[in-house]
Short mmCIF file of C-alpha atoms in Angstrom, two decimals:
data_model
loop_
_atom_site.label_atom_id
_atom_site.label_comp_id
_atom_site.label_asym_id
_atom_site.label_seq_id
_atom_site.Cartn_x
_atom_site.Cartn_y
_atom_site.Cartn_z
CA MET A 244 -10.93 -7.62 19.59
CA PRO A 245 -10.08 -9.03 16.15
CA ARG A 246 -10.77 -12.37 14.88
CA PHE A 247 -7.75 -12.62 13.22
CA THR A 248 -4.66 -13.77 15.38
CA PRO A 249 -1.19 -12.07 13.63
CA PRO A 250 1.71 -14.70 13.68
CA PRO A 251 4.10 -14.46 16.84
CA GLY A 252 6.28 -11.42 16.19
CA ALA A 253 3.99 -9.79 14.26
CA VAL A 254 4.86 -5.92 13.80
CA ASP A 255 2.56 -2.86 13.60
CA ALA A 256 5.03 -1.09 11.04
CA HIS A 257 3.12 2.24 10.88
CA CYS A 258 1.53 3.99 13.91
CA HIS A 259 2.40 7.29 15.92
CA VAL A 260 2.58 8.81 19.03
CA PHE A 261 1.42 12.23 20.51
CA GLY A 262 2.63 14.17 23.27
CA PRO A 263 1.78 14.00 26.27
CA ALA A 264 1.70 17.90 25.28
CA ALA A 265 2.68 19.13 28.74
CA ALA A 266 6.15 17.37 27.51
CA PHE A 267 5.76 17.58 23.71
CA PRO A 268 4.16 19.86 22.50
CA VAL A 269 3.14 20.26 18.83
CA SER A 270 4.61 22.48 16.46
CA ALA A 271 3.58 25.87 15.77
CA LYS A 272 3.23 25.00 11.95
CA ALA A 273 0.92 21.92 12.90
CA LYS A 274 -2.18 21.68 10.75
CA TYR A 275 -4.06 19.85 13.40
CA LEU A 276 -3.84 19.62 16.85
CA PRO A 277 -4.32 15.90 17.96
CA ALA A 278 -5.06 14.41 21.60
CA ASP A 279 -2.22 13.09 24.11
CA ALA A 280 -1.60 9.23 22.41
CA GLY A 281 1.49 8.15 24.24
CA PRO A 282 3.48 5.18 24.71
CA ASP A 283 1.57 3.35 27.38
CA MET A 284 -1.55 3.51 25.09
CA LEU A 285 -0.03 2.50 22.03
CA PHE A 286 2.00 -0.86 23.88
CA ALA A 287 -1.46 -1.67 25.38
CA LEU A 288 -3.10 -1.72 22.14
CA ARG A 289 -0.16 -3.58 20.45
CA ASP A 290 -0.66 -6.30 23.27
CA ARG A 291 -4.31 -6.25 23.24
CA LEU A 292 -4.33 -6.79 19.17
CA GLY A 293 -1.77 -9.65 19.38
CA PHE A 294 1.50 -8.15 17.75
CA THR A 295 5.07 -7.60 19.21
CA ARG A 296 6.66 -4.56 17.87
CA ASN A 297 6.15 -1.27 16.61
CA VAL A 298 7.46 1.10 14.21
CA ILE A 299 6.70 4.49 15.31
CA VAL A 300 6.33 7.27 12.04
CA GLN A 301 6.89 10.74 12.97
CA ALA A 302 3.33 12.60 12.31
CA SER A 303 3.40 16.28 10.65
CA CYS A 304 2.32 17.75 13.45
CA HIS A 305 5.27 17.47 15.73
CA GLY A 306 7.32 18.88 12.80
CA SER A 307 11.22 17.83 13.17
CA ASP A 308 11.05 17.52 16.96
CA ASN A 309 11.25 13.84 17.10
CA ARG A 310 11.36 13.33 21.36
CA ALA A 311 7.98 11.81 21.53
CA MET A 312 8.90 9.37 19.21
CA LEU A 313 12.03 9.00 20.70
CA ASP A 314 10.81 8.74 24.14
CA ALA A 315 8.27 5.75 23.17
CA ILE A 316 11.08 3.97 21.77
CA ALA A 317 13.00 4.24 24.64
CA ARG A 318 10.46 3.16 26.91
CA SER A 319 9.62 -0.06 24.46
CA GLY A 320 12.29 -2.27 25.69
CA GLY A 321 13.71 -2.88 22.60
CA THR A 322 10.38 -3.29 21.07
CA ALA A 323 9.91 -0.19 18.75
CA ARG A 324 11.87 1.61 16.03
CA GLY A 325 11.27 4.92 14.28
CA VAL A 326 10.99 6.96 11.38
CA ALA A 327 12.03 10.27 11.76
CA VAL A 328 11.04 14.01 10.16
CA VAL A 329 14.41 16.05 9.86
CA ASP A 330 15.68 19.70 9.65
CA PRO A 331 17.85 19.85 6.35
CA ALA A 332 20.37 21.47 8.53
CA ILE A 333 20.68 18.26 10.92
CA SER A 334 24.57 17.45 11.56
CA ASP A 335 25.85 14.04 11.02
CA ALA A 336 26.34 13.48 15.11
CA GLU A 337 22.47 14.33 15.74
CA LEU A 338 21.73 11.62 12.74
CA ALA A 339 24.07 9.36 14.56
CA ALA A 340 21.96 9.97 17.90
CA LEU A 341 18.52 9.59 16.36
CA HIS A 342 19.91 6.40 15.10
CA ALA A 343 21.41 5.34 18.64
CA GLY A 344 17.70 6.16 19.90
CA GLY A 345 16.18 3.44 17.16
CA VAL A 346 15.62 5.30 14.17
CA ARG A 347 16.07 3.20 10.99
CA GLY A 348 14.32 5.86 8.36
CA VAL A 349 13.86 9.48 7.40
CA ARG A 350 9.82 10.58 5.99
CA PHE A 351 9.40 13.17 3.42
CA ASN A 352 5.70 14.57 3.27
CA PHE A 353 4.31 15.81 0.17
CA LEU A 354 0.78 16.28 1.44
CA LYS A 355 0.13 20.24 0.77
CA ARG A 356 -2.69 19.87 3.37
CA LEU A 357 -0.22 18.82 6.28
CA VAL A 358 2.94 20.44 5.12
CA ASP A 359 4.08 23.98 3.95
CA ASP A 360 7.04 23.02 1.99
CA ALA A 361 8.48 19.86 0.61
CA PRO A 362 12.20 20.94 -0.64
CA LYS A 363 13.29 18.25 -3.31
CA ASP A 364 16.72 19.42 -3.29
CA LYS A 365 17.31 19.25 0.32
CA PHE A 366 15.46 15.93 0.96
CA LEU A 367 17.94 14.46 -1.82
CA ASP A 368 20.71 15.70 0.26
CA ILE A 369 19.01 14.38 3.33
CA ALA A 370 18.55 10.95 1.46
CA ARG A 371 22.42 11.00 0.61
CA ARG A 372 23.72 11.39 4.31
CA ILE A 373 21.41 8.62 5.99
CA GLN A 374 22.66 6.05 3.44
CA PRO A 375 25.85 5.31 5.35
CA LEU A 376 23.49 4.75 8.33
CA GLY A 377 21.80 2.27 6.22
CA TRP A 378 18.58 3.82 6.63
CA HIS A 379 15.75 4.12 4.15
CA VAL A 380 13.35 6.92 2.85
CA VAL A 381 9.38 7.07 3.67
CA ILE A 382 7.40 9.11 1.17
CA TYR A 383 3.78 10.17 1.91
CA PHE A 384 2.07 11.17 -1.41
CA GLU A 385 -0.98 10.89 -3.20
CA ALA A 386 -1.62 9.21 -6.45
CA ASP A 387 -2.37 12.61 -8.54
CA ILE A 388 1.40 13.49 -8.21
CA LEU A 389 3.12 10.58 -8.73
CA ASP A 390 4.31 11.46 -12.13
CA ASP A 391 5.68 14.64 -11.01
CA LEU A 392 7.46 12.64 -8.35
CA ARG A 393 9.45 10.17 -10.65
CA PRO A 394 12.37 11.82 -11.26
CA PHE A 395 12.92 12.58 -7.45
CA LEU A 396 12.03 9.06 -6.49
CA ALA A 397 14.74 7.83 -9.47
CA ALA A 398 17.27 10.26 -7.66
CA ILE A 399 16.73 8.70 -4.51
CA PRO A 400 19.81 6.32 -3.31
CA THR A 401 18.23 4.34 -0.62
CA LEU A 402 15.10 1.80 -0.18
CA ILE A 403 12.13 3.79 -0.32
CA VAL A 404 9.01 2.96 1.37
CA ILE A 405 5.99 4.54 0.34
CA ASP A 406 3.24 5.35 2.68
CA HIS A 407 -0.07 4.01 2.13
CA MET A 408 0.50 2.94 -1.27
CA GLY A 409 0.39 6.47 -2.51
CA ARG A 410 -2.87 7.15 -1.69
CA PRO A 411 -4.20 5.34 -4.70
CA ASP A 412 -8.27 5.29 -5.61
CA VAL A 413 -8.80 1.97 -5.00
CA ALA A 414 -12.56 1.98 -6.34
CA GLN A 415 -10.59 1.92 -9.75
CA GLY A 416 -9.83 -1.88 -8.86
CA PRO A 417 -6.47 -3.38 -9.49
CA ALA A 418 -6.11 -2.47 -13.32
CA GLY A 419 -7.19 1.08 -12.51
CA PRO A 420 -4.56 3.91 -13.68
CA ASP A 421 -3.39 4.55 -10.18
CA MET A 422 -2.72 0.59 -8.96
CA GLN A 423 -0.86 0.40 -12.18
CA ALA A 424 0.93 3.39 -11.81
CA LEU A 425 2.25 2.10 -8.72
CA ARG A 426 3.08 -1.57 -10.33
CA GLY A 427 5.06 0.26 -12.86
CA LEU A 428 7.05 2.09 -10.40
CA MET A 429 7.86 -1.06 -8.23
CA ASP A 430 8.60 -3.42 -11.48
CA ALA A 431 10.85 -0.61 -12.46
CA ARG A 432 12.84 -0.56 -9.36
CA PRO A 433 13.04 -3.17 -6.64
CA ASP A 434 13.62 -1.31 -3.75
CA ILE A 435 10.75 0.27 -3.52
CA TRP A 436 8.43 -0.92 -1.01
CA ILE A 437 4.79 0.29 0.19
CA LYS A 438 2.77 0.02 3.05
CA VAL A 439 -0.72 -1.52 2.38
CA THR A 440 -2.94 0.43 4.94
CA CYS A 441 -5.33 2.65 5.93
CA PRO A 442 -8.80 0.88 4.31
CA ASP A 443 -10.50 3.60 6.65
CA ARG A 444 -8.63 6.45 4.57
CA LEU A 445 -8.49 5.14 1.19
CA ASP A 446 -11.94 3.12 0.83
CA PRO A 447 -15.15 5.87 0.51
CA LYS A 448 -17.56 3.19 1.13
CA GLY A 449 -16.23 2.28 4.42
CA PRO A 450 -16.11 -1.04 6.26
CA PRO A 451 -15.89 -4.09 5.52
CA TRP A 452 -13.79 -2.11 2.92
CA ASP A 453 -14.31 -4.32 -0.14
CA ASP A 454 -12.69 -1.86 -2.77
CA PHE A 455 -9.43 -1.59 -0.74
CA VAL A 456 -9.53 -5.58 -0.24
CA HIS A 457 -10.26 -6.16 -3.92
CA SER A 458 -7.28 -3.51 -5.24
CA VAL A 459 -4.76 -4.31 -2.66
CA ARG A 460 -4.85 -7.85 -2.28
CA PRO A 461 -3.03 -8.39 -5.78
CA LEU A 462 -0.17 -6.53 -4.46
CA VAL A 463 0.56 -8.22 -1.51
CA GLU A 464 0.39 -11.54 -4.01
CA SER A 465 2.72 -9.88 -6.57
CA TYR A 466 5.28 -8.51 -4.21
CA PRO A 467 5.04 -10.42 -1.24
CA ASP A 468 8.92 -9.33 -0.08
CA ARG A 469 8.45 -5.35 -0.30
CA VAL A 470 5.10 -5.05 1.81
CA LEU A 471 4.42 -3.91 5.30
CA TRP A 472 1.36 -3.20 7.66
CA GLY A 473 0.45 -0.78 10.04
CA THR A 474 -2.61 0.32 11.96
CA ASP A 475 -1.86 3.82 11.54
CA TRP A 476 -3.09 4.60 15.33
CA PRO A 477 -4.09 6.71 16.58
CA HIS A 478 -5.52 7.53 13.24
CA PRO A 479 -4.43 11.10 13.13
CA ASN A 480 -6.52 13.99 11.53
CA MET A 481 -9.37 12.02 10.37
CA GLN A 482 -12.43 13.96 9.61
CA ASP A 483 -15.17 11.05 10.37
CA ALA A 484 -15.33 8.31 12.86
CA VAL A 485 -12.01 6.77 13.55
CA ALA A 486 -11.90 2.71 12.48
CA ASP A 487 -12.15 0.03 15.25
CA ASP A 488 -8.29 -1.27 15.21
CA GLY A 489 -9.76 -4.65 15.50
CA ALA A 490 -11.60 -4.68 12.48
CA LEU A 491 -8.56 -2.94 10.89
CA VAL A 492 -6.48 -6.18 11.46
CA ASP A 493 -9.16 -8.48 10.20
CA VAL A 494 -8.84 -7.09 6.89
CA ILE A 495 -4.93 -8.74 7.10
CA PRO A 496 -6.06 -11.98 6.33
CA ARG A 497 -8.42 -10.50 3.11
CA ILE A 498 -5.21 -9.03 1.71
CA ALA A 499 -2.81 -11.69 2.86
CA PRO A 500 -5.00 -15.03 2.41
CA THR A 501 -1.92 -17.46 3.37
CA ALA A 502 -0.06 -17.87 6.60
CA GLU A 503 3.08 -17.34 4.18
CA LEU A 504 2.06 -14.22 3.19
CA GLN A 505 0.51 -13.19 6.28
CA HIS A 506 4.32 -13.84 8.02
CA ARG A 507 5.93 -11.93 5.32
CA LEU A 508 3.86 -9.11 5.73
CA LEU A 509 3.60 -8.67 8.97
CA VAL A 510 7.44 -10.23 10.57
CA THR A 511 9.94 -11.23 7.72
CA ASN A 512 9.77 -7.89 6.23
CA PRO A 513 9.17 -5.40 8.84
CA MET A 514 11.97 -7.41 10.74
CA ALA A 515 14.30 -7.15 7.57
CA LEU A 516 14.23 -3.59 7.36
CA TYR A 517 13.65 -2.53 11.12
CA TRP A 518 15.73 -5.17 13.21
CA PRO A 519 18.00 -6.57 10.41
CA GLU A 520 20.53 -7.43 13.25
CA SER A 521 18.06 -10.20 14.49
CA GLY A 522 19.09 -12.36 11.35
CA ARG A 523 15.30 -12.86 10.31
#
């Protein structure tokens, strides 16, 4: 159990579901084979950690088959929304069906170890087509390709959310080149948001992830209306020991040290993006 108690209505804005494989098998192109991690497990963890809602992000191993994610949303009783991965040939009717199923964004993955192809021209076409739905684009990349991605990012017409801050080297500190490049991107475009997530992935020194906290807290304080947080449960494709989710939750007050910042990070911001109809 975490020591930190999230504010009422808190949202875990980055998590995944896998399978069950008997009903929702992984893609033939999957780079890793996760164990079953279905909605019952996810919602039990959510309740244990003190959260109220989830944003379920389609992971690469399921490809563009979003059925496991949609099934979890349907089972959530309105407490989950989704970010899909779609085939560039998807029809407008299929996009509308995803929207009705609770999807509010589409994810573009540029990690070569996870995907074989990332066609920027087709991604831009998708971004233009989802704009009328009010969706946003979620982008996953590593810091060393940010400069190459700048023209692509500039051409996206929707709000952008960057997964895990673009995987910066947090050991460089808040004044390091990776963090400064990210800040420059956010300063140039006010509709770019970031997920201040995954100390277990980004801080090689391990718990209590001091380098992560040192580098990320200034981002939360500088861009309080454009940050999201999530567990990344069940921590797919981690090569080493998986972090305890309670320990990850306890990082929140270290990167968002005031009640106001915590509420924006965990309630105000994700609700505005994924449940705008709530008026919060």
